[in-house]
PDB file of C-alpha atoms in Angstrom:
ATOM      1  CA  GLY E 347       8.933  -3.811 -13.260  1.00 57.00           C
ATOM      2  CA  GLN E 348      11.227  -2.584 -10.139  1.00 65.00           C
ATOM      3  CA  GLN E 349      11.461  -5.023  -7.190  1.00 79.00           C
ATOM      4  CA  LEU E 350      12.018  -4.253  -3.625  1.00 89.00           C
ATOM      5  CA  ASN E 351      13.653  -6.558  -1.054  1.00 93.00           C
ATOM      6  CA  GLN E 352      12.409  -5.852   2.464  1.00 95.00           C
ATOM      7  CA  SER E 353      14.075  -7.506   5.098  1.00 96.00           C
ATOM      8  CA  PRO E 354      13.568  -9.255   7.754  1.00 96.00           C
ATOM      9  CA  GLN E 355       9.962 -10.716   6.950  1.00 94.00           C
ATOM     10  CA  SER E 356       9.054 -10.879  10.430  1.00 95.00           C
ATOM     11  CA  MET E 357      10.572  -9.929  13.792  1.00 96.00           C
ATOM     12  CA  PHE E 358       9.714 -10.946  17.226  1.00 96.00           C
ATOM     13  CA  ILE E 359      10.873  -8.763  20.298  1.00 95.00           C
ATOM     14  CA  GLN E 360      10.582  -7.680  23.699  1.00 96.00           C
ATOM     15  CA  GLU E 361       8.877  -4.628  24.573  1.00 97.00           C
ATOM     16  CA  GLY E 362      11.631  -1.804  25.100  1.00 97.00           C
ATOM     17  CA  GLU E 363      13.997  -3.284  22.422  1.00 97.00           C
ATOM     18  CA  ASP E 364      15.035  -1.218  19.172  1.00 97.00           C
ATOM     19  CA  VAL E 365      14.038  -2.472  15.899  1.00 96.00           C
ATOM     20  CA  SER E 366      15.646  -2.214  12.483  1.00 97.00           C
ATOM     21  CA  MET E 367      14.536  -3.086   9.211  1.00 97.00           C
ATOM     22  CA  ASN E 368      15.503  -2.052   5.589  1.00 97.00           C
ATOM     23  CA  CYS E 369      14.837  -2.143   1.835  1.00 97.00           C
ATOM     24  CA  THR E 370      16.881  -2.613  -0.870  1.00 96.00           C
ATOM     25  CA  SER E 371      16.460  -2.161  -4.814  1.00 94.00           C
ATOM     26  CA  SER E 372      18.325  -3.258  -7.777  1.00 90.00           C
ATOM     27  CA  SER E 373      17.534   0.245  -9.159  1.00 87.00           C
ATOM     28  CA  ILE E 374      17.270   3.872  -8.015  1.00 91.00           C
ATOM     29  CA  PHE E 375      14.208   5.856  -6.384  1.00 92.00           C
ATOM     30  CA  ASN E 376      13.387   9.411  -6.018  1.00 91.00           C
ATOM     31  CA  THR E 377      11.398   8.870  -3.012  1.00 92.00           C
ATOM     32  CA  TRP E 378      11.230   6.383  -0.245  1.00 93.00           C
ATOM     33  CA  LEU E 379       8.267   5.980   1.906  1.00 94.00           C
ATOM     34  CA  TRP E 380       7.684   3.904   5.062  1.00 96.00           C
ATOM     35  CA  TYR E 381       4.063   2.887   6.029  1.00 96.00           C
ATOM     36  CA  LYS E 382       2.468   1.030   8.984  1.00 97.00           C
ATOM     37  CA  GLN E 383      -0.436  -1.325   8.832  1.00 96.00           C
ATOM     38  CA  ASP E 384      -2.254  -2.177  11.792  1.00 95.00           C
ATOM     39  CA  PRO E 385      -4.136  -5.308  11.982  1.00 88.00           C
ATOM     40  CA  GLY E 386      -7.504  -4.813  10.054  1.00 86.00           C
ATOM     41  CA  GLU E 387      -6.699  -1.571   8.691  1.00 91.00           C
ATOM     42  CA  GLY E 388      -5.139   0.055   5.623  1.00 94.00           C
ATOM     43  CA  PRO E 389      -1.336   1.389   5.650  1.00 95.00           C
ATOM     44  CA  VAL E 390      -0.542   4.680   7.178  1.00 94.00           C
ATOM     45  CA  LEU E 391       2.340   6.708   5.973  1.00 93.00           C
ATOM     46  CA  LEU E 392       5.005   6.929   8.773  1.00 96.00           C
ATOM     47  CA  ILE E 393       7.776   8.900   7.244  1.00 95.00           C
ATOM     48  CA  ALA E 394       8.459  10.084   3.518  1.00 93.00           C
ATOM     49  CA  LEU E 395      12.278  10.827   2.298  1.00 94.00           C
ATOM     50  CA  TYR E 396      12.996  12.806  -0.686  1.00 91.00           C
ATOM     51  CA  LYS E 397      16.706  13.269  -0.940  1.00 93.00           C
ATOM     52  CA  ALA E 398      19.769  10.723  -0.894  1.00 94.00           C
ATOM     53  CA  GLY E 399      21.431  10.625   2.471  1.00 94.00           C
ATOM     54  CA  GLU E 400      18.212  12.205   4.312  1.00 95.00           C
ATOM     55  CA  LEU E 401      17.613  11.109   7.983  1.00 96.00           C
ATOM     56  CA  THR E 402      14.163  11.866   9.351  1.00 96.00           C
ATOM     57  CA  SER E 403      12.743  11.187  12.653  1.00 96.00           C
ATOM     58  CA  ASN E 404       8.994  11.010  13.646  1.00 94.00           C
ATOM     59  CA  GLY E 405       8.933  10.306  17.405  1.00 96.00           C
ATOM     60  CA  ARG E 406      10.644   7.045  18.173  1.00 97.00           C
ATOM     61  CA  LEU E 407      10.913   6.329  14.596  1.00 97.00           C
ATOM     62  CA  THR E 408      14.158   7.120  12.370  1.00 98.00           C
ATOM     63  CA  ALA E 409      14.221   6.380   8.650  1.00 97.00           C
ATOM     64  CA  GLN E 410      17.156   7.154   6.123  1.00 97.00           C
ATOM     65  CA  PHE E 411      17.355   7.416   2.369  1.00 96.00           C
ATOM     66  CA  GLY E 412      20.480   5.710   1.247  1.00 95.00           C
ATOM     67  CA  ILE E 413      23.202   7.729  -0.560  1.00 95.00           C
ATOM     68  CA  THR E 414      22.948   5.411  -3.364  1.00 93.00           C
ATOM     69  CA  ARG E 415      19.173   5.890  -3.591  1.00 92.00           C
ATOM     70  CA  LYS E 416      18.717   2.118  -3.927  1.00 94.00           C
ATOM     71  CA  ASP E 417      17.978   1.432  -0.280  1.00 95.00           C
ATOM     72  CA  SER E 418      16.376   2.916   2.907  1.00 97.00           C
ATOM     73  CA  PHE E 419      16.141   1.729   6.569  1.00 97.00           C
ATOM     74  CA  LEU E 420      13.651   2.192   9.373  1.00 98.00           C
ATOM     75  CA  ASN E 421      14.494   2.141  13.125  1.00 98.00           C
ATOM     76  CA  ILE E 422      11.952   2.106  16.053  1.00 98.00           C
ATOM     77  CA  SER E 423      13.537   2.725  19.392  1.00 97.00           C
ATOM     78  CA  ALA E 424      12.326   1.557  22.707  1.00 97.00           C
ATOM     79  CA  SER E 425       9.424  -0.471  21.231  1.00 97.00           C
ATOM     80  CA  ILE E 426       6.070  -0.766  22.758  1.00 96.00           C
ATOM     81  CA  PRO E 427       3.016  -3.084  22.332  1.00 95.00           C
ATOM     82  CA  SER E 428       1.145  -0.699  19.811  1.00 95.00           C
ATOM     83  CA  ASP E 429       4.044  -0.839  17.473  1.00 96.00           C
ATOM     84  CA  VAL E 430       2.620  -4.151  16.539  1.00 96.00           C
ATOM     85  CA  GLY E 431       1.779  -4.510  12.721  1.00 96.00           C
ATOM     86  CA  ILE E 432       3.376  -4.680   9.322  1.00 96.00           C
ATOM     87  CA  TYR E 433       5.652  -2.178   7.952  1.00 97.00           C
ATOM     88  CA  PHE E 434       5.830  -1.545   4.347  1.00 96.00           C
ATOM     89  CA  CYS E 435       8.676   0.207   2.410  1.00 95.00           C
ATOM     90  CA  ALA E 436       7.824   1.893  -0.812  1.00 93.00           C
ATOM     91  CA  GLY E 437       9.588   3.605  -3.745  1.00 92.00           C
ATOM     92  CA  GLN E 438       8.648   6.247  -6.036  1.00 88.00           C
ATOM     93  CA  LEU E 439      10.208   7.413  -9.439  1.00 83.00           C
ATOM     94  CA  ALA E 440       9.523  10.605 -11.138  1.00 73.00           C
ATOM     95  CA  THR E 441       8.752   8.912 -14.380  1.00 70.00           C
ATOM     96  CA  ASN E 442       6.274   6.530 -12.884  1.00 67.00           C
ATOM     97  CA  ALA E 443       3.199   8.882 -12.605  1.00 62.00           C
ATOM     98  CA  GLY E 444       2.576   8.644  -8.861  1.00 73.00           C
ATOM     99  CA  LYS E 445       2.668   4.905  -8.463  1.00 83.00           C
ATOM    100  CA  SER E 446       4.648   3.303  -5.655  1.00 88.00           C
ATOM    101  CA  THR E 447       6.496   0.043  -5.556  1.00 89.00           C
ATOM    102  CA  PHE E 448       5.885  -1.753  -2.188  1.00 92.00           C
ATOM    103  CA  GLY E 449       8.084  -4.090  -0.376  1.00 92.00           C
ATOM    104  CA  ASP E 450       6.591  -7.319   0.975  1.00 92.00           C
ATOM    105  CA  GLY E 451       6.533  -6.068   4.609  1.00 94.00           C
ATOM    106  CA  THR E 452       7.882  -6.689   7.817  1.00 96.00           C
ATOM    107  CA  THR E 453       5.564  -8.034  10.360  1.00 96.00           C
ATOM    108  CA  LEU E 454       6.419  -6.850  13.867  1.00 97.00           C
ATOM    109  CA  THR E 455       5.349  -8.556  17.086  1.00 96.00           C
ATOM    110  CA  VAL E 456       6.182  -7.062  20.262  1.00 96.00           C
ATOM    111  CA  LYS E 457       5.871  -9.289  23.601  1.00 93.00           C
ATOM    112  CA  PRO E 458       5.170  -7.243  26.610  1.00 89.00           C
TER     113      PRO E 458
ATOM    114  CA  ASP X1206      -9.216  15.068   7.709  1.00 69.00           C
ATOM    115  CA  VAL X1207      -8.279  12.707   4.874  1.00 69.00           C
ATOM    116  CA  LYS X1208     -10.639   9.929   4.005  1.00 90.00           C
ATOM    117  CA  VAL X1209     -10.640   7.020   1.687  1.00 95.00           C
ATOM    118  CA  THR X1210     -13.745   4.767   2.384  1.00 96.00           C
ATOM    119  CA  GLN X1211     -14.339   1.462   1.158  1.00 96.00           C
ATOM    120  CA  SER X1212     -18.090   0.034   0.612  1.00 91.00           C
ATOM    121  CA  SER X1213     -17.597  -3.111   2.541  1.00 93.00           C
ATOM    122  CA  ARG X1214     -15.233  -4.660   5.148  1.00 94.00           C
ATOM    123  CA  TYR X1215     -16.104  -8.084   4.484  1.00 96.00           C
ATOM    124  CA  LEU X1216     -17.731  -9.665   1.544  1.00 97.00           C
ATOM    125  CA  VAL X1217     -18.435 -13.500   0.757  1.00 97.00           C
ATOM    126  CA  LYS X1218     -19.110 -14.236  -2.739  1.00 97.00           C
ATOM    127  CA  ARG X1219     -19.785 -17.394  -4.936  1.00 97.00           C
ATOM    128  CA  THR X1220     -17.563 -18.632  -7.713  1.00 98.00           C
ATOM    129  CA  GLY X1221     -18.790 -16.951 -10.894  1.00 97.00           C
ATOM    130  CA  GLU X1222     -20.569 -13.991  -9.315  1.00 97.00           C
ATOM    131  CA  LYS X1223     -19.851 -10.469 -10.575  1.00 97.00           C
ATOM    132  CA  VAL X1224     -18.391  -8.453  -7.642  1.00 97.00           C
ATOM    133  CA  PHE X1225     -18.133  -4.692  -7.200  1.00 97.00           C
ATOM    134  CA  LEU X1226     -15.834  -3.123  -4.767  1.00 97.00           C
ATOM    135  CA  GLU X1227     -16.394   0.633  -4.222  1.00 97.00           C
ATOM    136  CA  CYS X1228     -13.986   3.260  -3.248  1.00 97.00           C
ATOM    137  CA  VAL X1229     -14.609   6.900  -2.512  1.00 97.00           C
ATOM    138  CA  GLN X1230     -12.021   9.458  -1.454  1.00 96.00           C
ATOM    139  CA  ASP X1231     -13.009  13.029  -0.330  1.00 94.00           C
ATOM    140  CA  MET X1232      -9.683  14.771  -0.839  1.00 91.00           C
ATOM    141  CA  ASP X1233     -10.095  15.599  -4.840  1.00 92.00           C
ATOM    142  CA  HIS X1234      -7.079  13.492  -5.498  1.00 91.00           C
ATOM    143  CA  GLU X1235      -6.240  12.902  -9.360  1.00 91.00           C
ATOM    144  CA  ASN X1236      -4.739   9.338  -8.589  1.00 92.00           C
ATOM    145  CA  MET X1237      -6.534   6.260  -7.287  1.00 95.00           C
ATOM    146  CA  PHE X1238      -5.303   2.885  -6.852  1.00 96.00           C
ATOM    147  CA  TRP X1239      -6.477  -0.733  -6.220  1.00 97.00           C
ATOM    148  CA  TYR X1240      -4.182  -3.221  -4.543  1.00 97.00           C
ATOM    149  CA  ARG X1241      -4.570  -6.639  -3.568  1.00 96.00           C
ATOM    150  CA  GLN X1242      -2.773  -7.865  -0.405  1.00 95.00           C
ATOM    151  CA  ASP X1243      -1.829 -11.518   0.354  1.00 92.00           C
ATOM    152  CA  PRO X1244       0.441 -12.858   3.134  1.00 85.00           C
ATOM    153  CA  GLY X1245       4.011 -12.790   2.153  1.00 80.00           C
ATOM    154  CA  LEU X1246       3.393 -10.912  -1.086  1.00 84.00           C
ATOM    155  CA  GLY X1247       2.923  -7.278   0.150  1.00 87.00           C
ATOM    156  CA  LEU X1248       0.688  -4.898  -1.874  1.00 92.00           C
ATOM    157  CA  ARG X1249       0.409  -5.719  -5.543  1.00 93.00           C
ATOM    158  CA  LEU X1250      -1.106  -3.158  -7.968  1.00 93.00           C
ATOM    159  CA  ILE X1251      -4.077  -4.237  -9.804  1.00 96.00           C
ATOM    160  CA  TYR X1252      -5.074  -0.834 -11.596  1.00 96.00           C
ATOM    161  CA  PHE X1253      -4.414   2.627 -11.310  1.00 94.00           C
ATOM    162  CA  SER X1254      -6.250   5.786 -12.356  1.00 94.00           C
ATOM    163  CA  TYR X1255      -4.786   9.205 -13.043  1.00 90.00           C
ATOM    164  CA  ASP X1256      -7.898  10.901 -13.979  1.00 90.00           C
ATOM    165  CA  VAL X1257     -11.538  10.638 -14.714  1.00 92.00           C
ATOM    166  CA  LYS X1258     -12.205   7.708 -17.180  1.00 89.00           C
ATOM    167  CA  MET X1259      -8.386   6.979 -17.381  1.00 91.00           C
ATOM    168  CA  LYS X1260      -7.099   3.634 -16.407  1.00 93.00           C
ATOM    169  CA  GLU X1261      -3.891   1.926 -16.497  1.00 92.00           C
ATOM    170  CA  LYS X1262      -3.223  -1.610 -15.696  1.00 94.00           C
ATOM    171  CA  GLY X1263      -0.862  -2.587 -12.566  1.00 92.00           C
ATOM    172  CA  ASP X1264       1.177  -5.673 -12.106  1.00 90.00           C
ATOM    173  CA  ILE X1265      -1.688  -8.283 -11.777  1.00 94.00           C
ATOM    174  CA  PRO X1266      -4.811  -6.905 -13.788  1.00 96.00           C
ATOM    175  CA  GLU X1267      -6.115 -10.397 -14.895  1.00 96.00           C
ATOM    176  CA  GLY X1268      -9.467 -11.199 -14.053  1.00 96.00           C
ATOM    177  CA  TYR X1269     -10.353  -7.617 -12.760  1.00 97.00           C
ATOM    178  CA  SER X1270     -11.482  -4.492 -14.401  1.00 97.00           C
ATOM    179  CA  VAL X1271     -12.044  -0.794 -13.251  1.00 97.00           C
ATOM    180  CA  SER X1272     -14.255   2.063 -13.546  1.00 97.00           C
ATOM    181  CA  ARG X1273     -13.879   5.690 -12.821  1.00 97.00           C
ATOM    182  CA  GLU X1274     -16.682   7.885 -13.839  1.00 95.00           C
ATOM    183  CA  LYS X1275     -16.320  10.547 -11.228  1.00 96.00           C
ATOM    184  CA  LYS X1276     -13.145  11.863  -9.543  1.00 95.00           C
ATOM    185  CA  GLU X1277     -13.947  10.737  -6.116  1.00 96.00           C
ATOM    186  CA  ARG X1278     -15.014   7.279  -6.849  1.00 97.00           C
ATOM    187  CA  PHE X1279     -12.886   4.257  -8.359  1.00 97.00           C
ATOM    188  CA  SER X1280     -14.696   0.754  -8.827  1.00 97.00           C
ATOM    189  CA  LEU X1281     -12.993  -2.431  -8.800  1.00 98.00           C
ATOM    190  CA  ILE X1282     -14.894  -5.094 -10.891  1.00 98.00           C
ATOM    191  CA  LEU X1283     -14.538  -8.934 -10.780  1.00 97.00           C
ATOM    192  CA  GLU X1284     -16.117  -9.887 -13.846  1.00 94.00           C
ATOM    193  CA  SER X1285     -16.452 -13.636 -12.660  1.00 97.00           C
ATOM    194  CA  ALA X1286     -15.265 -14.434  -9.126  1.00 97.00           C
ATOM    195  CA  SER X1287     -12.746 -17.171  -8.454  1.00 97.00           C
ATOM    196  CA  THR X1288     -11.574 -18.720  -5.298  1.00 97.00           C
ATOM    197  CA  ASN X1289      -7.936 -17.514  -6.066  1.00 96.00           C
ATOM    198  CA  GLN X1290      -9.333 -13.951  -5.868  1.00 98.00           C
ATOM    199  CA  THR X1291     -10.014 -14.544  -2.144  1.00 97.00           C
ATOM    200  CA  SER X1292      -7.902 -11.738  -0.606  1.00 97.00           C
ATOM    201  CA  MET X1293      -7.736  -8.406   1.091  1.00 96.00           C
ATOM    202  CA  TYR X1294      -8.179  -5.484  -1.433  1.00 98.00           C
ATOM    203  CA  LEU X1295      -7.205  -2.126  -0.527  1.00 97.00           C
ATOM    204  CA  CYS X1296      -7.866   1.360  -2.235  1.00 97.00           C
ATOM    205  CA  ALA X1297      -5.635   4.253  -2.091  1.00 95.00           C
ATOM    206  CA  SER X1298      -5.597   7.770  -3.500  1.00 94.00           C
ATOM    207  CA  SER X1299      -3.012  10.439  -4.048  1.00 90.00           C
ATOM    208  CA  GLY X1300      -2.518  13.892  -5.225  1.00 84.00           C
ATOM    209  CA  GLY X1301       0.077  13.367  -7.817  1.00 69.00           C
ATOM    210  CA  THR X1302       3.577  12.508  -8.452  1.00 64.00           C
ATOM    211  CA  PHE X1303       5.587  12.098  -5.138  1.00 65.00           C
ATOM    212  CA  GLN X1304       2.370  12.527  -3.229  1.00 75.00           C
ATOM    213  CA  THR X1305       1.532  10.190  -0.091  1.00 83.00           C
ATOM    214  CA  GLN X1306      -0.960   7.480  -0.937  1.00 89.00           C
ATOM    215  CA  TYR X1307      -3.849   7.464   1.521  1.00 92.00           C
ATOM    216  CA  PHE X1308      -5.428   4.002   2.174  1.00 95.00           C
ATOM    217  CA  GLY X1309      -8.879   2.874   2.821  1.00 96.00           C
ATOM    218  CA  PRO X1310      -9.396   0.358   5.543  1.00 95.00           C
ATOM    219  CA  GLY X1311      -9.424  -2.623   3.083  1.00 96.00           C
ATOM    220  CA  THR X1312     -12.325  -5.231   2.025  1.00 97.00           C
ATOM    221  CA  ARG X1313     -11.589  -8.734   2.794  1.00 96.00           C
ATOM    222  CA  LEU X1314     -13.135 -10.785   0.357  1.00 97.00           C
ATOM    223  CA  LEU X1315     -13.900 -14.631   0.331  1.00 97.00           C
ATOM    224  CA  VAL X1316     -14.963 -16.334  -2.866  1.00 98.00           C
ATOM    225  CA  LEU X1317     -16.688 -19.753  -2.198  1.00 97.00           C
TER     226      LEU X1317
END
């Protein structure tokens, strides 16, 4: 099956710093999604990207769908303590009947 | 408000026991998913259902089975629990291709 490489695996940052994480794939996706999982909860969708080159923001979060359709990145500006959690990227293919391929996640720790 | 519920947040079972994990969604979604989440391994798809009584194996189906008798309910069954099935189990549902997956809060299963 398709594989997603998500990096970094973990990040330890100070409150107020900006964060950047990315996902790459050896093959293309039609849709890229970014989820956040708070401790003890299920993942929740942050941003969905549907077109190559698309840049979408959701508050302090910005995500882009790579032009090659094989990568995506997520930026968080001015981090705050509640940004703590695991961030997952996911890719979807039109031929894959609604299934998503998930990255291994980036664990973010924010020090006040 | 969208809701996916899972029958238990925490479960402790003995090796060899038959274990049922239940998931219910109230969004009339066609697709339902069971994932397993282990540290550093991201979300791995166990089984997927795209309609009532329809199921498809995911990436790690060995040792698991599923049942979908009603559209809103998707059950994961561990026929004979083993210690290597100790994990966090996440259920999700979606409305179709390119639709967001909505996750339940997860069931943390410990097999002794």
